[in-house]
Amino acid sequence: MAFDGLFTTAMVQELQVLKNGRISKIHQPNAHEIVFLVRANGKNQRLIISIHPSYSRIQLTDEAITNPAVAPLFCMVLRKHLEGGTITAIGQHGTDRIVTLDITAKNEIGDDMERRIYIEIMGRHSNFIVVDPERNLIIDSQKHLPPSVNSYRTILPGQPYKPAPPQDKINPFLIEEEQFSSLLQEVESGRDFVRLFSGFSPINGNELLYRLNSTEEQEKFSIFKTFLHSFQGINNQPNISEIDSKMGFSATALTHATTQTAEFETVSELLDKVYFGRAERERVKSQASDLERWLDNEISKLNLKIKKLTKEKADAGKLDTFQLYGELITANSYLIQKGQTEAVVDNYYEEGTTITIPLDSRKTAIENAQRFYSRYAKAKTALIMIAEQLKKADEDIEYFEMIKQQVMQASPEDIDEIREELAELGLMKERKSKKKKRPKKPSPESYVSTSGIPISVGKNNKQNDYLTFKIASRDQTWLHTKDIPGSHVVIHDPNPDEETIKEAAVLSAYFSKARESSSVPVDFTEVRHVKKPNGSKPGFVIYFEQKTLFVTPDEDLVRKLKK
């Protein structure tokens, strides 16, 4: 991957569409992300800024992001200082991964005030810092860095803003041809460009070297300039490519790549493809980590229970022996005297064999026979109970595995519905909340096929039941992965075309445990043929009159069909 200084240059060029735009709303979905809704050039734009250690970035996005009911403190500070303000300038600190936004807003008495945001995209050292540019004082930051943590600079409210330490490298956009030709003598690999120039990552260093190696000496500086200009929006080609079996991305064409896997109109679209699914997963993980641990613990306990029950079943399986002992003692009672510790009798079930039966010396023959009959009856009852418990344990594991799969593929808003379901079943304690929640109808996700037909997908059991038995009409098409935990999918049309059925099947496979598989079997039938057995858990159904087709999950198609 390569969100380097050059990619930052391309992003800053793209973000110029926000210049003179008004910040209408500010949200903070989680500890790492800030979202600005900006009205610019007659259009609403969504700007996301992430300081996540693995997915730090700034970009425009069309993806919807769920916001918490109560805004965090840092978000409230941003709203106070920036909401309603106008973005007057968007820049870059040299060729570093530092983006600046200058904003003119209003203070409490309606006077203009200037604010500058520094977005430092530096992996685990990333930060979002709001500064009063007149005094160069920090108002607040997403991460606070006291002197005990960072001896070079202090990032705390009221402290002067000091940029990150400069790199002793050359700005490639300012170099002259003579200096470039001289430096080129030192270059043997793409990493030499990383060492010499600011803003370069190995992937772009290797690309530049590849282009220069296939060029005449007198044209090398021109190729160098053309390469740099591509990051300034001149004939750039945002793409994801495969290089030596590894995936990488750049804002310019990677001609040295083994394969170019995808090309995009904008660098923001590229980042949505690269990061959004993983960032969404991180949001869910931070919200549902306790739920995942609880599910793993419950599954582990059930597996131990099954192991114990299986042993008890093996022990109880001796009931035929107890019945045989009782019958043989009864048949030979006249030969057995009280006080014997064992009896050797003919086994008339196997001619010509004898069997040794252990006896209680304090009991008569008939009392010993009764003792074995009693043990036989108890073992028989135990086997029935063990079989029932094993069946329930298997069903519970299947249910928890299904919930686990739903958590893995849930959006943040789906997690609350999963918690509610577990609480309603008495499996998990309900979370206490100061605010009383209004009952909310489940909201399955909406998609539209390439033929324009609406398709709905249930992302959890509440949504599945609501979709199948409340929203869908009896003559519409229902889909589900065959014998694999997954979502209920409904095509809202009584006569969908083959392409729509195939696309809905891809959605079904994608939102199932078989997301990473190929050739996934998906059943489809009319909603009228889907039934919910009495007393069954949420999301569980039986169906008939189905047909099956095989599809491979396709994330790009799923994103394309998203309404």
Coordinates of C-alpha atoms in Angstrom, one line a residue:
M1 CA 0.0 0.0 0.0
A2 CA 1.2 3.6 -0.5
F3 CA -0.5 6.6 1.2
D4 CA 2.7 8.5 0.9
G5 CA 3.5 12.1 0.4
L6 CA 2.8 11.9 -3.4
F7 CA -0.5 10.3 -2.8
T8 CA -1.3 13.0 -0.3
T9 CA -0.5 15.6 -3.1
A10 CA -3.1 13.9 -5.3
M11 CA -5.6 13.8 -2.5
V12 CA -5.1 17.5 -1.7
Q13 CA -5.8 18.3 -5.4
E14 CA -9.0 16.3 -5.3
L15 CA -10.1 18.0 -2.0
Q16 CA -10.0 21.4 -3.7
V17 CA -13.7 20.8 -4.6
L18 CA -14.3 21.6 -0.9
K19 CA -12.8 25.1 -1.1
N20 CA -15.3 27.8 -0.1
G21 CA -17.6 25.0 1.1
R22 CA -19.5 25.4 4.3
I23 CA -19.2 22.7 7.1
S24 CA -22.8 21.9 7.9
K25 CA -22.3 19.0 10.3
I26 CA -19.5 17.3 12.2
H27 CA -19.7 13.7 13.5
Q28 CA -17.2 11.4 15.3
P29 CA -18.3 7.8 14.7
N30 CA -15.5 6.4 16.9
A31 CA -12.2 7.2 18.6
H32 CA -10.3 7.3 15.3
E33 CA -12.6 9.0 12.7
I34 CA -14.1 12.4 12.1
V35 CA -16.7 13.1 9.4
F36 CA -17.4 16.6 8.0
L37 CA -20.5 17.1 5.9
V38 CA -19.6 20.0 3.6
R39 CA -21.9 21.9 1.2
A40 CA -19.7 22.9 -1.7
N41 CA -20.5 23.9 -5.3
G42 CA -24.2 23.1 -4.8
K43 CA -23.4 19.6 -3.6
N44 CA -23.2 17.8 -0.3
Q45 CA -19.8 16.2 0.3
R46 CA -18.8 13.8 3.0
L47 CA -15.2 14.2 4.1
I48 CA -13.7 11.5 6.4
I49 CA -10.5 11.9 8.4
S50 CA -9.1 8.8 10.1
I51 CA -6.1 8.6 12.4
H52 CA -6.5 4.8 12.8
P53 CA -3.0 3.3 13.1
S54 CA -3.5 1.0 10.1
Y55 CA -6.1 3.0 8.0
S56 CA -5.1 6.6 8.6
R57 CA -6.2 8.8 5.7
I58 CA -8.2 11.8 4.5
Q59 CA -10.7 11.4 1.7
L60 CA -14.2 12.1 0.3
T61 CA -16.6 9.2 0.5
D62 CA -20.1 8.3 -0.5
E63 CA -20.3 5.5 2.1
A64 CA -22.7 6.0 5.0
I65 CA -21.2 5.8 8.5
T66 CA -23.2 5.3 11.6
N67 CA -22.8 7.9 14.3
P68 CA -23.2 7.4 18.1
A69 CA -26.3 8.8 19.9
V70 CA -24.1 11.0 22.1
A71 CA -21.2 12.9 20.5
P72 CA -17.7 12.4 22.1
L73 CA -16.1 15.4 23.8
F74 CA -13.6 16.1 21.0
C75 CA -16.5 16.2 18.5
M76 CA -18.2 18.8 20.7
V77 CA -15.1 20.9 20.6
L78 CA -15.0 20.7 16.8
R79 CA -18.6 21.6 16.5
K80 CA -18.0 24.7 18.7
H81 CA -15.1 25.9 16.7
L82 CA -15.7 24.7 13.1
E83 CA -19.4 23.9 12.5
G84 CA -20.9 26.5 10.2
G85 CA -17.5 27.6 9.1
T86 CA -16.2 28.0 5.6
I87 CA -13.1 26.1 4.2
T88 CA -11.0 28.9 2.8
A89 CA -7.9 26.9 1.9
I90 CA -6.7 23.3 1.6
G91 CA -3.0 22.6 1.5
Q92 CA -0.1 20.3 2.1
H93 CA 3.0 20.7 4.3
G94 CA 5.7 20.4 1.6
T95 CA 5.4 16.8 0.4
D96 CA 4.8 15.4 3.8
R97 CA 1.7 13.5 4.8
I98 CA 0.3 16.6 6.5
V99 CA -2.9 18.2 5.2
T100 CA -4.0 21.6 6.3
L101 CA -7.5 23.0 6.2
D102 CA -8.0 26.8 6.9
I103 CA -11.5 27.6 8.2
T104 CA -13.3 30.8 8.9
A105 CA -16.0 30.4 11.5
K106 CA -18.0 32.5 13.9
N107 CA -17.4 32.8 17.6
E108 CA -20.1 33.1 20.3
I109 CA -20.8 36.8 19.6
G110 CA -20.8 36.4 15.8
D111 CA -17.3 37.7 15.0
D112 CA -15.1 35.9 12.4
M113 CA -12.4 33.6 13.8
E114 CA -9.7 31.7 12.0
R115 CA -9.0 28.1 12.7
R116 CA -6.4 25.8 11.0
I117 CA -6.6 22.0 11.1
Y118 CA -3.5 19.9 10.8
I119 CA -4.2 16.3 9.7
E120 CA -1.1 14.3 10.2
I121 CA -1.3 11.0 8.3
M122 CA 1.6 9.0 9.9
G123 CA 0.3 5.5 10.8
R124 CA 0.2 5.0 14.5
H125 CA 1.5 8.5 15.0
S126 CA -1.4 10.1 13.1
N127 CA -3.3 13.0 14.7
F128 CA -6.0 15.6 14.1
I129 CA -5.0 19.0 15.6
V130 CA -7.1 22.2 15.7
V131 CA -5.0 25.4 16.0
D132 CA -5.7 29.1 16.5
P133 CA -3.4 30.3 13.7
E134 CA -3.2 33.9 15.0
R135 CA -1.5 32.8 18.2
N136 CA -0.3 29.4 16.9
L137 CA -1.8 27.7 19.9
I138 CA -3.4 24.3 20.0
I139 CA -7.1 24.4 20.8
D140 CA -7.5 20.6 21.0
S141 CA -6.3 17.4 19.3
Q142 CA -7.7 13.9 18.8
K143 CA -4.6 12.5 20.6
H144 CA -2.9 14.3 23.4
L145 CA 0.9 13.9 23.6
P146 CA 2.5 15.2 26.9
P147 CA 6.3 15.8 27.2
S148 CA 6.6 12.4 28.9
V149 CA 5.4 10.7 25.7
N150 CA 7.0 13.0 23.0
S151 CA 10.1 15.0 24.0
Y152 CA 10.3 16.7 20.6
R153 CA 6.9 18.4 20.8
T154 CA 4.0 18.6 23.1
I155 CA 0.4 18.2 21.7
L156 CA -1.9 19.6 24.4
P157 CA -4.5 22.3 24.5
G158 CA -2.9 25.7 25.0
Q159 CA 0.5 24.6 23.8
P160 CA 2.2 26.2 20.7
Y161 CA 1.8 24.0 17.6
K162 CA 5.1 22.6 16.4
P163 CA 5.2 20.5 13.1
A164 CA 6.5 17.0 13.1
P165 CA 10.3 16.8 12.8
P166 CA 11.4 17.6 9.3
Q167 CA 13.1 15.0 7.1
D168 CA 16.5 15.7 5.7
K169 CA 15.3 15.1 2.1
I170 CA 14.8 17.1 -1.1
N171 CA 11.4 18.3 -2.2
P172 CA 11.1 16.6 -5.6
F173 CA 8.8 19.4 -7.0
L174 CA 11.5 22.0 -6.4
I175 CA 14.6 20.2 -7.9
E176 CA 16.3 21.6 -11.0
E177 CA 17.5 19.4 -13.9
E178 CA 21.2 19.7 -13.1
Q179 CA 20.7 18.6 -9.5
F180 CA 18.4 15.8 -10.6
S181 CA 21.0 14.5 -13.1
S182 CA 23.7 14.6 -10.4
L183 CA 21.5 12.7 -7.9
L184 CA 20.5 10.1 -10.5
Q185 CA 24.1 8.8 -10.4
E186 CA 23.4 7.6 -6.8
V187 CA 20.2 5.7 -7.7
E188 CA 20.5 1.9 -8.0
S189 CA 17.0 0.9 -6.7
G190 CA 13.6 2.4 -6.1
R191 CA 14.4 2.8 -2.4
D192 CA 17.1 5.3 -3.3
F193 CA 14.4 7.7 -4.4
V194 CA 12.8 7.2 -0.9
R195 CA 16.2 8.0 0.7
L196 CA 16.8 11.1 -1.4
F197 CA 13.3 12.7 -2.0
S198 CA 10.5 13.5 0.5
G199 CA 7.1 12.1 -0.3
F200 CA 8.2 8.9 -1.9
S201 CA 7.3 5.3 -0.8
P202 CA 9.0 2.2 -2.3
I203 CA 6.1 1.5 -4.6
N204 CA 6.4 4.9 -6.3
G205 CA 10.2 4.8 -6.2
N206 CA 10.2 1.5 -8.1
E207 CA 7.7 2.9 -10.6
L208 CA 9.8 6.0 -11.3
L209 CA 13.0 3.9 -11.7
Y210 CA 11.1 1.5 -14.1
R211 CA 10.1 4.5 -16.3
L212 CA 13.6 6.1 -16.2
N213 CA 15.3 2.8 -17.1
S214 CA 13.4 2.6 -20.4
T215 CA 14.2 6.3 -21.3
E216 CA 17.0 8.0 -23.1
E217 CA 19.3 10.1 -20.9
Q218 CA 18.2 13.5 -22.3
E219 CA 14.5 12.6 -21.6
K220 CA 14.9 11.4 -18.0
F221 CA 14.2 14.8 -16.3
S222 CA 11.1 15.3 -18.5
I223 CA 9.9 11.8 -17.5
F224 CA 10.6 12.7 -13.8
K225 CA 8.5 15.9 -14.1
T226 CA 5.7 14.0 -15.9
F227 CA 5.6 11.5 -13.2
L228 CA 5.3 14.2 -10.5
H229 CA 2.6 16.1 -12.4
S230 CA 0.5 13.0 -12.5
F231 CA 0.0 13.4 -8.7
Q232 CA -1.1 17.0 -9.2
G233 CA -4.1 15.8 -11.1
I234 CA -2.6 15.9 -14.6
N235 CA -3.5 12.5 -16.3
N236 CA -3.4 10.6 -13.0
Q237 CA -4.7 7.1 -13.0
P238 CA -5.7 5.9 -9.5
N239 CA -5.3 2.1 -9.5
I240 CA -4.8 -1.0 -7.4
S241 CA -2.2 -3.4 -8.8
E242 CA -0.5 -6.6 -8.0
I243 CA 3.3 -6.4 -7.7
D244 CA 5.3 -9.6 -6.9
S245 CA 2.2 -11.3 -5.5
K246 CA 1.4 -8.3 -3.2
M247 CA -1.3 -5.7 -3.6
G248 CA -0.4 -2.0 -3.8
F249 CA -2.1 1.2 -4.9
S250 CA -1.0 4.6 -6.3
A251 CA -2.5 7.8 -7.8
T252 CA -0.5 7.2 -11.0
A253 CA -0.3 4.2 -13.3
L254 CA 2.0 1.5 -12.0
T255 CA 3.6 0.3 -15.3
H256 CA 6.0 -2.0 -13.5
A257 CA 3.1 -3.9 -11.9
T258 CA 2.5 -7.6 -12.7
T259 CA -1.2 -7.0 -13.0
Q260 CA -3.5 -4.0 -12.7
T261 CA -6.6 -5.3 -10.8
A262 CA -8.7 -2.1 -10.7
E263 CA -8.8 1.5 -11.9
F264 CA -10.8 4.3 -10.4
E265 CA -12.0 7.8 -11.4
T266 CA -10.8 9.4 -8.2
V267 CA -8.3 8.6 -5.4
S268 CA -11.2 8.8 -2.9
E269 CA -13.0 6.0 -4.8
L270 CA -9.7 4.0 -4.7
L271 CA -9.5 4.4 -0.9
D272 CA -13.1 3.4 -0.4
K273 CA -12.3 0.2 -2.2
V274 CA -9.0 -0.4 -0.2
Y275 CA -10.0 0.7 3.3
F276 CA -13.8 1.0 3.8
G277 CA -14.6 -2.7 4.4
R278 CA -11.7 -3.1 6.8
A279 CA -12.4 0.2 8.5
E280 CA -16.1 -0.8 8.9
R281 CA -14.9 -4.1 10.4
E282 CA -12.7 -2.1 12.9
R283 CA -15.7 0.0 13.9
V284 CA -17.8 -3.1 14.6
K285 CA -14.9 -4.8 16.4
S286 CA -14.5 -1.8 18.8
Q287 CA -18.2 -1.9 19.5
A288 CA -18.7 -5.6 19.7
S289 CA -15.4 -7.0 21.1
D290 CA -17.2 -8.0 24.3
L291 CA -20.0 -9.7 22.4
E292 CA -17.4 -11.7 20.3
R293 CA -15.6 -12.8 23.5
W294 CA -19.0 -13.8 25.0
L295 CA -20.0 -15.8 22.0
D296 CA -16.6 -17.6 21.9
N297 CA -16.9 -18.4 25.6
E298 CA -20.5 -19.8 25.2
I299 CA -19.4 -22.0 22.3
S300 CA -16.4 -23.2 24.3
K301 CA -18.6 -24.1 27.2
L302 CA -21.0 -25.9 25.0
N303 CA -18.2 -28.0 23.4
L304 CA -17.1 -29.0 26.9
K305 CA -20.6 -30.0 27.7
I306 CA -20.9 -32.1 24.6
K307 CA -17.6 -33.8 25.5
K308 CA -19.0 -34.6 29.0
L309 CA -22.4 -35.8 27.7
T310 CA -20.7 -38.0 25.1
K311 CA -18.8 -39.7 28.0
E312 CA -22.0 -40.1 30.0
K313 CA -23.7 -41.6 27.0
A314 CA -20.9 -44.2 26.6
D315 CA -21.3 -45.1 30.3
A316 CA -25.1 -45.3 30.0
G317 CA -24.7 -47.4 26.9
K318 CA -24.1 -50.4 29.2
L319 CA -27.9 -50.7 29.8
D320 CA -28.1 -53.9 27.7
T321 CA -25.5 -55.5 30.0
F322 CA -27.6 -54.5 33.1
Q323 CA -30.8 -56.0 31.5
L324 CA -28.9 -59.2 30.7
Y325 CA -27.5 -59.6 34.2
G326 CA -31.0 -59.1 35.7
E327 CA -32.5 -61.8 33.4
L328 CA -29.7 -64.3 34.0
I329 CA -29.8 -63.9 37.8
T330 CA -33.6 -64.4 37.7
A331 CA -33.3 -67.5 35.6
N332 CA -30.6 -68.9 37.9
S333 CA -31.9 -67.6 41.2
Y334 CA -32.2 -71.2 42.7
L335 CA -28.5 -71.7 42.2
I336 CA -27.4 -68.4 43.8
Q337 CA -27.0 -68.1 47.6
K338 CA -26.9 -65.0 49.6
G339 CA -23.3 -64.1 50.5
Q340 CA -21.9 -64.8 47.1
T341 CA -19.8 -62.0 45.5
E342 CA -20.2 -63.3 42.0
A343 CA -22.1 -65.9 40.0
V344 CA -20.9 -67.9 37.0
V345 CA -24.0 -68.8 34.9
D346 CA -24.7 -70.0 31.3
N347 CA -25.4 -67.2 28.9
Y348 CA -28.3 -68.6 26.9
Y349 CA -28.1 -65.7 24.4
E350 CA -24.7 -67.2 23.2
E351 CA -24.9 -71.0 23.3
G352 CA -21.9 -72.7 25.0
T353 CA -20.7 -69.6 26.8
T354 CA -20.8 -68.6 30.5
I355 CA -20.8 -65.2 32.0
T356 CA -19.5 -63.9 35.4
I357 CA -21.9 -61.5 37.1
P358 CA -20.7 -59.4 40.1
L359 CA -23.1 -59.6 43.1
D360 CA -23.8 -57.7 46.3
S361 CA -23.1 -60.4 48.9
R362 CA -25.6 -58.7 51.3
K363 CA -28.5 -59.3 48.9
T364 CA -30.5 -62.3 47.8
A365 CA -30.5 -63.4 44.1
I366 CA -33.8 -61.7 43.4
E367 CA -32.6 -58.5 45.2
N368 CA -29.5 -58.5 43.0
A369 CA -31.7 -59.0 39.9
Q370 CA -33.8 -56.1 41.0
R371 CA -30.7 -53.9 41.5
F372 CA -29.6 -54.5 37.8
Y373 CA -33.2 -53.9 36.5
S374 CA -33.2 -50.6 38.4
R375 CA -29.8 -49.6 37.0
Y376 CA -31.1 -50.6 33.5
A377 CA -34.2 -48.3 33.9
K378 CA -32.0 -45.4 35.1
A379 CA -29.6 -45.8 32.3
K380 CA -32.4 -45.9 29.8
T381 CA -33.9 -42.7 31.1
A382 CA -30.4 -41.1 31.2
L383 CA -29.8 -42.0 27.6
I384 CA -33.0 -40.2 26.6
M385 CA -32.1 -37.2 28.6
I386 CA -28.5 -37.2 27.3
A387 CA -29.8 -37.4 23.7
E388 CA -32.0 -34.4 24.3
Q389 CA -29.2 -32.4 25.9
L390 CA -26.8 -33.3 23.1
K391 CA -29.4 -32.2 20.5
K392 CA -30.0 -28.9 22.3
A393 CA -26.2 -28.3 22.7
D394 CA -25.7 -28.9 19.0
E395 CA -28.6 -26.5 18.2
D396 CA -27.2 -23.8 20.6
I397 CA -23.7 -24.1 19.0
E398 CA -25.3 -23.7 15.5
Y399 CA -27.2 -20.7 16.8
F400 CA -24.2 -19.0 18.4
E401 CA -22.1 -19.7 15.3
M402 CA -24.8 -18.0 13.2
I403 CA -24.8 -15.0 15.6
K404 CA -21.0 -14.9 15.4
Q405 CA -21.1 -14.9 11.6
Q406 CA -23.6 -12.0 11.8
V407 CA -21.4 -10.1 14.1
M408 CA -18.4 -10.6 11.8
Q409 CA -20.4 -9.1 8.9
A410 CA -22.6 -6.6 10.8
S411 CA -22.5 -2.8 10.5
P412 CA -22.3 -0.9 13.8
E413 CA -26.1 -0.3 13.9
D414 CA -26.8 -4.0 13.5
I415 CA -24.9 -4.9 16.8
D416 CA -27.6 -3.3 19.0
E417 CA -30.3 -5.5 17.4
I418 CA -28.1 -8.6 18.0
R419 CA -27.7 -7.7 21.7
E420 CA -31.5 -7.1 22.0
E421 CA -32.2 -10.5 20.5
L422 CA -29.8 -12.3 22.9
A423 CA -31.3 -10.4 25.9
E424 CA -34.9 -11.2 24.8
L425 CA -34.0 -14.9 24.7
G426 CA -32.6 -14.6 28.2
L427 CA -29.1 -15.6 27.0
M428 CA -27.4 -12.3 27.8
K429 CA -28.0 -9.4 30.3
E430 CA -29.5 -6.3 28.7
R431 CA -27.2 -3.3 28.8
K432 CA -28.4 -0.6 31.1
S433 CA -29.0 2.8 29.4
K434 CA -29.8 6.1 30.9
K435 CA -32.0 6.9 28.0
K436 CA -35.1 4.9 27.3
K437 CA -35.0 3.6 23.7
R438 CA -38.0 3.8 21.6
P439 CA -38.9 0.5 20.0
K440 CA -37.5 0.6 16.5
K441 CA -38.4 -1.5 13.5
P442 CA -35.6 -3.6 12.1
S443 CA -34.2 -2.1 8.9
P444 CA -32.8 -4.6 6.4
E445 CA -30.2 -3.3 3.9
S446 CA -31.5 -2.1 0.5
Y447 CA -30.0 -3.0 -2.9
V448 CA -31.1 -2.5 -6.5
S449 CA -30.3 -5.0 -9.2
T450 CA -29.0 -3.9 -12.6
S451 CA -32.5 -4.3 -13.9
G452 CA -33.8 -1.8 -11.3
I453 CA -35.5 -4.4 -9.1
P454 CA -35.3 -3.7 -5.3
I455 CA -33.6 -6.4 -3.2
S456 CA -33.5 -6.5 0.6
V457 CA -30.9 -8.3 2.9
G458 CA -31.3 -9.1 6.5
K459 CA -28.1 -8.5 8.4
N460 CA -29.2 -10.2 11.7
N461 CA -32.0 -12.5 12.9
K462 CA -34.4 -9.6 13.8
Q463 CA -34.0 -8.2 10.3
N464 CA -34.3 -11.7 8.8
D465 CA -37.6 -12.4 10.5
Y466 CA -39.0 -9.0 9.8
L467 CA -38.0 -9.1 6.2
T468 CA -39.3 -12.6 5.5
F469 CA -42.6 -12.5 7.4
K470 CA -43.5 -8.8 7.6
I471 CA -42.1 -6.9 4.6
A472 CA -42.0 -9.6 1.8
S473 CA -45.1 -10.5 -0.2
R474 CA -45.9 -14.2 -0.6
D475 CA -45.2 -14.2 -4.3
Q476 CA -41.8 -12.6 -4.1
T477 CA -38.5 -14.6 -4.3
W478 CA -36.6 -15.6 -1.1
L479 CA -33.0 -16.7 -1.1
H480 CA -30.6 -18.3 1.4
T481 CA -27.3 -20.1 1.2
K482 CA -27.8 -23.9 1.2
D483 CA -26.9 -25.4 4.6
I484 CA -24.7 -22.4 5.4
P485 CA -25.4 -19.7 8.0
G486 CA -26.3 -16.5 6.3
S487 CA -28.8 -13.7 5.6
H488 CA -32.3 -13.9 4.3
V489 CA -32.5 -12.1 0.9
V490 CA -35.8 -11.1 -0.8
I491 CA -36.3 -9.9 -4.4
H492 CA -39.3 -7.5 -4.3
D493 CA -40.7 -8.7 -7.6
P494 CA -43.0 -11.6 -8.4
N495 CA -41.2 -12.3 -11.7
P496 CA -37.5 -11.3 -11.4
D497 CA -35.3 -11.9 -14.5
E498 CA -32.4 -14.4 -14.3
E499 CA -29.8 -11.6 -13.9
T500 CA -31.6 -10.2 -10.8
I501 CA -31.8 -13.7 -9.3
K502 CA -28.1 -14.3 -9.9
E503 CA -27.3 -10.9 -8.3
A504 CA -29.5 -11.6 -5.3
A505 CA -27.7 -15.0 -5.0
V506 CA -24.4 -13.2 -4.9
L507 CA -25.7 -11.0 -2.1
S508 CA -26.8 -14.1 -0.3
A509 CA -23.4 -15.7 -0.6
Y510 CA -21.6 -12.5 0.3
F511 CA -23.6 -12.1 3.5
S512 CA -23.0 -15.6 4.7
K513 CA -20.3 -17.7 6.3
A514 CA -19.1 -18.6 2.8
R515 CA -18.1 -15.1 1.9
E516 CA -14.5 -16.1 1.2
S517 CA -15.5 -19.3 -0.8
S518 CA -16.3 -19.8 -4.4
S519 CA -19.1 -21.6 -6.1
V520 CA -21.4 -21.2 -3.1
P521 CA -24.8 -23.0 -3.3
V522 CA -27.8 -20.7 -2.9
D523 CA -31.4 -21.9 -2.6
F524 CA -34.3 -19.7 -3.9
T525 CA -38.0 -20.2 -3.6
E526 CA -41.2 -18.1 -3.2
V527 CA -41.8 -16.5 0.2
R528 CA -45.0 -18.6 0.5
H529 CA -42.8 -21.7 0.8
V530 CA -40.8 -20.3 3.8
K531 CA -42.2 -21.3 7.2
K532 CA -41.1 -20.7 10.8
P533 CA -41.5 -23.7 13.1
N534 CA -43.3 -23.0 16.5
G535 CA -40.9 -22.2 19.3
S536 CA -37.8 -21.9 16.9
K537 CA -35.1 -19.3 17.6
P538 CA -35.1 -16.0 15.7
G539 CA -33.9 -16.3 12.1
F540 CA -34.6 -20.0 11.9
V541 CA -36.9 -21.2 9.1
I542 CA -37.7 -24.2 7.0
Y543 CA -38.5 -24.0 3.2
F544 CA -39.4 -26.2 0.3
E545 CA -40.0 -26.1 -3.5
Q546 CA -36.6 -24.6 -3.8
K547 CA -34.1 -24.4 -6.7
T548 CA -30.3 -24.1 -6.3
L549 CA -27.7 -22.1 -8.2
F550 CA -24.0 -21.7 -7.6
V551 CA -22.4 -18.3 -7.4
T552 CA -19.1 -16.7 -6.2
P553 CA -19.3 -13.7 -3.7
D554 CA -18.2 -10.5 -5.4
E555 CA -17.5 -7.4 -3.2
D556 CA -17.4 -5.0 -6.2
L557 CA -20.9 -6.2 -7.4
V558 CA -22.3 -5.8 -3.8
R559 CA -21.0 -2.2 -3.6
K560 CA -22.4 -1.5 -7.1
L561 CA -25.9 -2.8 -6.1
K562 CA -25.9 -0.9 -2.8
K563 CA -28.8 1.6 -2.8

